[in-house]
């Protein structure tokens, strides 16, 4: 019986020691100075090159111009929509550019000048070029990456960034 009482006593002491450690840990956690958490930079936020893609003299409504940005292995298109749109560049605010790689599974997109959409022959996703590449139908789960454009005093059109990650890349700039 005495042996049994000793075991109970040992168990009680271990329990109390564990409780003391837990209380000390909680107190330390509460009193630690808060260090600000650093968010990882977004994947699309990288140093982009400033590439001349065309001149506004060569841009005509309804005629898409095939380009590559930020490098030649990233196909895209420059469009003169004929209507001022948000994010549009140039004197008429109607020049936009997009990646033409479908964000769903990478099929090449086709431009439809009638409704100003880019369309995927793979699984039929559609993207509105007048609304920043907004997906309007289909399997994709992301809008189309749109170019950030600048037009200089000579009318040269430069791409200087993208607002979404290009399909198949871990970083837009390799
Ligand atoms: Fe474009 Fe599937 S690859 S919708």
PDB file of C-alpha atoms and ligand atoms in Angstrom:
ATOM      1  CA  UNK A   1       0.000   0.000   0.000  1.00  0.00           C
ATOM      2  CA  UNK A   2       2.888   2.295   0.830  1.00  0.00           C
ATOM      3  CA  UNK A   3       4.404   1.673  -2.616  1.00  0.00           C
ATOM      4  CA  UNK A   4       1.100   2.613  -4.170  1.00  0.00           C
ATOM      5  CA  UNK A   5       0.949   5.892  -2.211  1.00  0.00           C
ATOM      6  CA  UNK A   6       4.499   6.753  -3.358  1.00  0.00           C
ATOM      7  CA  UNK A   7       3.509   6.267  -6.958  1.00  0.00           C
ATOM      8  CA  UNK A   8       0.514   8.545  -6.493  1.00  0.00           C
ATOM      9  CA  UNK A   9       2.794  11.099  -4.908  1.00  0.00           C
ATOM     10  CA  UNK A  10       5.270  10.942  -7.830  1.00  0.00           C
ATOM     11  CA  UNK A  11       2.421  11.313 -10.288  1.00  0.00           C
ATOM     12  CA  UNK A  12       1.112  14.350  -8.465  1.00  0.00           C
ATOM     13  CA  UNK A  13       4.543  16.002  -8.478  1.00  0.00           C
ATOM     14  CA  UNK A  14       5.005  15.388 -12.191  1.00  0.00           C
ATOM     15  CA  UNK A  15       1.581  16.834 -12.882  1.00  0.00           C
ATOM     16  CA  UNK A  16       2.387  19.972 -10.878  1.00  0.00           C
ATOM     17  CA  UNK A  17       5.782  20.342 -12.614  1.00  0.00           C
ATOM     18  CA  UNK A  18       4.111  20.067 -16.030  1.00  0.00           C
ATOM     19  CA  UNK A  19       1.519  22.677 -15.065  1.00  0.00           C
ATOM     20  CA  UNK A  20       4.259  25.054 -13.950  1.00  0.00           C
ATOM     21  CA  UNK A  21       6.081  24.657 -17.292  1.00  0.00           C
ATOM     22  CA  UNK A  22       2.854  25.286 -19.220  1.00  0.00           C
ATOM     23  CA  UNK A  23       2.086  28.424 -17.198  1.00  0.00           C
ATOM     24  CA  UNK A  24       5.654  29.723 -17.713  1.00  0.00           C
ATOM     25  CA  UNK A  25       5.397  29.080 -21.476  1.00  0.00           C
ATOM     26  CA  UNK A  26       2.086  30.914 -21.736  1.00  0.00           C
ATOM     27  CA  UNK A  27       3.479  33.874 -19.780  1.00  0.00           C
ATOM     28  CA  UNK A  28       6.542  34.014 -22.059  1.00  0.00           C
ATOM     29  CA  UNK A  29       4.365  33.890 -25.166  1.00  0.00           C
ATOM     30  CA  UNK A  30       2.239  36.761 -23.897  1.00  0.00           C
ATOM     31  CA  UNK A  31       5.203  38.926 -22.911  1.00  0.00           C
ATOM     32  CA  UNK A  32       7.250  38.458 -26.132  1.00  0.00           C
ATOM     33  CA  UNK A  33       7.485  41.672 -28.152  1.00  0.00           C
ATOM     34  CA  UNK A  34       5.435  41.420 -31.330  1.00  0.00           C
ATOM     35  CA  UNK A  35       7.680  41.247 -34.398  1.00  0.00           C
ATOM     36  CA  UNK A  36       5.989  42.473 -37.561  1.00  0.00           C
ATOM     37  CA  UNK A  37       5.307  39.664 -40.023  1.00  0.00           C
ATOM     38  CA  UNK A  38       6.823  40.140 -43.447  1.00  0.00           C
ATOM     39  CA  UNK A  39       4.635  39.092 -46.339  1.00  0.00           C
ATOM     40  CA  UNK A  40       6.351  37.304 -49.201  1.00  0.00           C
ATOM     41  CA  UNK A  41       6.358  39.438 -52.346  1.00  0.00           C
ATOM     42  CA  UNK A  42       3.653  38.517 -54.865  1.00  0.00           C
ATOM     43  CA  UNK A  43       4.751  36.327 -57.725  1.00  0.00           C
ATOM     44  CA  UNK A  44       3.808  38.908 -60.319  1.00  0.00           C
ATOM     45  CA  UNK A  45       5.779  41.651 -58.531  1.00  0.00           C
ATOM     46  CA  UNK A  46       9.196  41.370 -60.160  1.00  0.00           C
ATOM     47  CA  UNK A  47      11.560  43.712 -61.993  1.00  0.00           C
ATOM     48  CA  UNK A  48      10.086  43.990 -65.462  1.00  0.00           C
ATOM     49  CA  UNK A  49      11.999  45.070 -68.537  1.00  0.00           C
ATOM     50  CA  UNK A  50      10.771  48.104 -70.480  1.00  0.00           C
ATOM     51  CA  UNK A  51      10.391  46.709 -74.000  1.00  0.00           C
ATOM     52  CA  UNK A  52       9.366  48.669 -77.074  1.00  0.00           C
ATOM     53  CA  UNK A  53       6.618  46.644 -78.743  1.00  0.00           C
ATOM     54  CA  UNK A  54       5.386  48.904 -81.556  1.00  0.00           C
ATOM     55  CA  UNK A  55       4.527  52.463 -82.565  1.00  0.00           C
ATOM     56  CA  UNK A  56       1.003  53.849 -82.449  1.00  0.00           C
ATOM     57  CA  UNK A  57       1.314  54.716 -86.163  1.00  0.00           C
ATOM     58  CA  UNK A  58       1.169  50.978 -86.886  1.00  0.00           C
ATOM     59  CA  UNK A  59      -1.794  50.196 -84.658  1.00  0.00           C
ATOM     60  CA  UNK A  60      -5.135  49.921 -86.405  1.00  0.00           C
ATOM     61  CA  UNK A  61      -8.504  49.089 -84.870  1.00  0.00           C
ATOM     62  CA  UNK A  62      -9.557  45.455 -85.367  1.00  0.00           C
ATOM     63  CA  UNK A  63      -5.997  44.432 -86.283  1.00  0.00           C
ATOM     64  CA  UNK A  64      -4.264  42.622 -83.419  1.00  0.00           C
ATOM     65  CA  UNK A  65      -0.490  42.871 -83.405  1.00  0.00           C
ATOM     66  CA  UNK A  66       1.358  39.770 -82.192  1.00  0.00           C
ATOM     67  CA  UNK A  67       4.092  40.580 -79.698  1.00  0.00           C
ATOM     68  CA  UNK A  68       6.119  38.855 -77.000  1.00  0.00           C
ATOM     69  CA  UNK A  69       6.523  40.171 -73.461  1.00  0.00           C
ATOM     70  CA  UNK A  70       8.427  40.082 -71.153  1.00  0.00           C
ATOM     71  CA  UNK A  71      10.425  37.844 -73.516  1.00  0.00           C
ATOM     72  CA  UNK A  72       9.966  36.225 -76.908  1.00  0.00           C
ATOM     73  CA  UNK A  73       8.731  32.983 -75.327  1.00  0.00           C
ATOM     74  CA  UNK A  74       5.721  34.751 -73.815  1.00  0.00           C
ATOM     75  CA  UNK A  75       3.290  35.391 -76.681  1.00  0.00           C
ATOM     76  CA  UNK A  76       0.913  38.285 -76.427  1.00  0.00           C
ATOM     77  CA  UNK A  77      -1.054  40.793 -78.409  1.00  0.00           C
ATOM     78  CA  UNK A  78      -1.404  44.554 -78.712  1.00  0.00           C
ATOM     79  CA  UNK A  79      -4.889  45.835 -79.511  1.00  0.00           C
ATOM     80  CA  UNK A  80      -6.291  49.204 -80.496  1.00  0.00           C
ATOM     81  CA  UNK A  81      -9.854  48.909 -79.295  1.00  0.00           C
ATOM     82  CA  UNK A  82     -11.224  52.146 -80.733  1.00  0.00           C
ATOM     83  CA  UNK A  83     -12.848  52.938 -77.374  1.00  0.00           C
ATOM     84  CA  UNK A  84     -11.220  54.524 -74.344  1.00  0.00           C
ATOM     85  CA  UNK A  85     -10.913  51.857 -71.632  1.00  0.00           C
ATOM     86  CA  UNK A  86      -9.577  51.794 -68.113  1.00  0.00           C
ATOM     87  CA  UNK A  87      -5.857  51.072 -68.283  1.00  0.00           C
ATOM     88  CA  UNK A  88      -5.760  51.917 -71.984  1.00  0.00           C
ATOM     89  CA  UNK A  89      -2.636  53.699 -73.274  1.00  0.00           C
ATOM     90  CA  UNK A  90      -2.009  56.176 -76.074  1.00  0.00           C
ATOM     91  CA  UNK A  91      -3.650  59.474 -77.006  1.00  0.00           C
ATOM     92  CA  UNK A  92      -7.064  57.797 -77.271  1.00  0.00           C
ATOM     93  CA  UNK A  93      -6.622  55.626 -74.184  1.00  0.00           C
ATOM     94  CA  UNK A  94      -7.606  52.593 -76.230  1.00  0.00           C
ATOM     95  CA  UNK A  95      -4.402  50.577 -76.645  1.00  0.00           C
ATOM     96  CA  UNK A  96      -4.136  47.474 -74.465  1.00  0.00           C
ATOM     97  CA  UNK A  97      -1.951  44.403 -74.414  1.00  0.00           C
ATOM     98  CA  UNK A  98      -2.424  40.889 -73.066  1.00  0.00           C
ATOM     99  CA  UNK A  99      -0.718  37.562 -72.774  1.00  0.00           C
ATOM    100  CA  UNK A 100      -2.321  35.189 -75.272  1.00  0.00           C
ATOM    101  CA  UNK A 101      -1.597  32.049 -73.260  1.00  0.00           C
ATOM    102  CA  UNK A 102      -4.820  30.788 -71.692  1.00  0.00           C
ATOM    103  CA  UNK A 103      -4.502  30.817 -67.896  1.00  0.00           C
ATOM    104  CA  UNK A 104      -6.425  27.538 -67.698  1.00  0.00           C
ATOM    105  CA  UNK A 105      -4.094  25.097 -69.470  1.00  0.00           C
ATOM    106  CA  UNK A 106      -2.016  27.189 -71.799  1.00  0.00           C
ATOM    107  CA  UNK A 107      -3.815  26.998 -75.147  1.00  0.00           C
ATOM    108  CA  UNK A 108      -3.111  29.942 -77.481  1.00  0.00           C
ATOM    109  CA  UNK A 109      -5.978  32.455 -77.534  1.00  0.00           C
ATOM    110  CA  UNK A 110      -7.656  33.919 -80.608  1.00  0.00           C
ATOM    111  CA  UNK A 111      -8.874  37.503 -80.895  1.00  0.00           C
ATOM    112  CA  UNK A 112     -12.450  38.247 -81.908  1.00  0.00           C
ATOM    113  CA  UNK A 113     -12.585  41.847 -83.154  1.00  0.00           C
ATOM    114  CA  UNK A 114     -16.403  41.855 -83.227  1.00  0.00           C
ATOM    115  CA  UNK A 115     -16.851  41.632 -79.466  1.00  0.00           C
ATOM    116  CA  UNK A 116     -13.257  42.476 -78.465  1.00  0.00           C
ATOM    117  CA  UNK A 117     -12.641  39.225 -76.632  1.00  0.00           C
ATOM    118  CA  UNK A 118      -9.814  36.718 -76.544  1.00  0.00           C
ATOM    119  CA  UNK A 119     -11.112  33.176 -76.876  1.00  0.00           C
ATOM    120  CA  UNK A 120      -9.668  29.785 -76.039  1.00  0.00           C
ATOM    121  CA  UNK A 121     -10.110  26.870 -78.458  1.00  0.00           C
ATOM    122  CA  UNK A 122      -9.153  24.427 -75.678  1.00  0.00           C
ATOM    123  CA  UNK A 123     -12.055  24.611 -73.253  1.00  0.00           C
ATOM    124  CA  UNK A 124     -13.723  27.800 -74.477  1.00  0.00           C
ATOM    125  CA  UNK A 125     -12.758  30.330 -71.838  1.00  0.00           C
ATOM    126  CA  UNK A 126     -13.402  33.924 -72.930  1.00  0.00           C
ATOM    127  CA  UNK A 127     -11.733  37.146 -71.787  1.00  0.00           C
ATOM    128  CA  UNK A 128     -13.008  40.703 -72.183  1.00  0.00           C
ATOM    129  CA  UNK A 129     -10.281  42.975 -73.608  1.00  0.00           C
ATOM    130  CA  UNK A 130     -12.282  46.103 -72.756  1.00  0.00           C
ATOM    131  CA  UNK A 131     -12.437  45.073 -69.102  1.00  0.00           C
ATOM    132  CA  UNK A 132      -8.782  44.368 -68.354  1.00  0.00           C
ATOM    133  CA  UNK A 133      -8.861  40.752 -69.537  1.00  0.00           C
ATOM    134  CA  UNK A 134     -11.731  39.822 -67.233  1.00  0.00           C
ATOM    135  CA  UNK A 135     -12.765  36.212 -67.646  1.00  0.00           C
ATOM    136  CA  UNK A 136     -16.356  36.177 -68.824  1.00  0.00           C
ATOM    137  CA  UNK A 137     -16.861  32.462 -69.389  1.00  0.00           C
ATOM    138  CA  UNK A 138     -15.153  29.109 -69.110  1.00  0.00           C
ATOM    139  CA  UNK A 139     -12.768  26.912 -67.191  1.00  0.00           C
ATOM    140  CA  UNK A 140     -10.007  29.365 -66.335  1.00  0.00           C
ATOM    141  CA  UNK A 141      -9.803  30.575 -62.751  1.00  0.00           C
ATOM    142  CA  UNK A 142      -7.827  33.718 -63.427  1.00  0.00           C
ATOM    143  CA  UNK A 143      -8.180  36.811 -65.564  1.00  0.00           C
ATOM    144  CA  UNK A 144      -5.846  37.318 -68.481  1.00  0.00           C
ATOM    145  CA  UNK A 145      -2.471  38.889 -67.644  1.00  0.00           C
ATOM    146  CA  UNK A 146      -2.597  42.457 -68.971  1.00  0.00           C
ATOM    147  CA  UNK A 147       0.406  44.533 -69.962  1.00  0.00           C
ATOM    148  CA  UNK A 148       1.198  47.785 -68.269  1.00  0.00           C
ATOM    149  CA  UNK A 149       1.819  50.080 -71.239  1.00  0.00           C
ATOM    150  CA  UNK A 150       3.488  53.447 -71.703  1.00  0.00           C
ATOM    151  CA  UNK A 151       3.507  55.530 -74.887  1.00  0.00           C
ATOM    152  CA  UNK A 152       6.347  58.028 -75.274  1.00  0.00           C
ATOM    153  CA  UNK A 153       6.365  61.349 -77.179  1.00  0.00           C
ATOM    154  CA  UNK A 154       7.388  59.600 -80.417  1.00  0.00           C
ATOM    155  CA  UNK A 155       4.438  57.237 -80.176  1.00  0.00           C
ATOM    156  CA  UNK A 156       6.509  54.212 -79.258  1.00  0.00           C
ATOM    157  CA  UNK A 157       4.572  51.733 -77.133  1.00  0.00           C
ATOM    158  CA  UNK A 158       6.491  50.158 -74.266  1.00  0.00           C
ATOM    159  CA  UNK A 159       5.391  47.280 -72.069  1.00  0.00           C
ATOM    160  CA  UNK A 160       6.636  47.642 -68.518  1.00  0.00           C
ATOM    161  CA  UNK A 161       4.820  45.065 -66.449  1.00  0.00           C
ATOM    162  CA  UNK A 162       2.048  42.492 -66.124  1.00  0.00           C
ATOM    163  CA  UNK A 163      -0.731  42.281 -63.565  1.00  0.00           C
ATOM    164  CA  UNK A 164      -1.093  38.483 -63.358  1.00  0.00           C
ATOM    165  CA  UNK A 165       1.120  35.445 -63.588  1.00  0.00           C
ATOM    166  CA  UNK A 166       1.574  34.030 -67.098  1.00  0.00           C
ATOM    167  CA  UNK A 167       0.396  30.427 -67.414  1.00  0.00           C
ATOM    168  CA  UNK A 168       3.160  27.864 -66.864  1.00  0.00           C
ATOM    169  CA  UNK A 169       5.570  30.224 -65.125  1.00  0.00           C
ATOM    170  CA  UNK A 170       6.639  30.533 -61.515  1.00  0.00           C
ATOM    171  CA  UNK A 171       7.763  34.073 -62.285  1.00  0.00           C
ATOM    172  CA  UNK A 172       6.829  36.275 -65.235  1.00  0.00           C
ATOM    173  CA  UNK A 173      10.449  37.307 -65.678  1.00  0.00           C
ATOM    174  CA  UNK A 174      12.761  34.316 -66.078  1.00  0.00           C
TER     175      UNK A 174
HETATM  176 FE1  LIG B   1      -8.184  27.606 -72.221  1.00  0.00          FE
HETATM  177 FE2  LIG B   1      -8.754  25.338 -71.006  1.00  0.00          FE
HETATM  178  S1  LIG B   1      -6.898  25.903 -71.958  1.00  0.00           S
HETATM  179  S2  LIG B   1     -10.017  27.054 -71.279  1.00  0.00           S
END
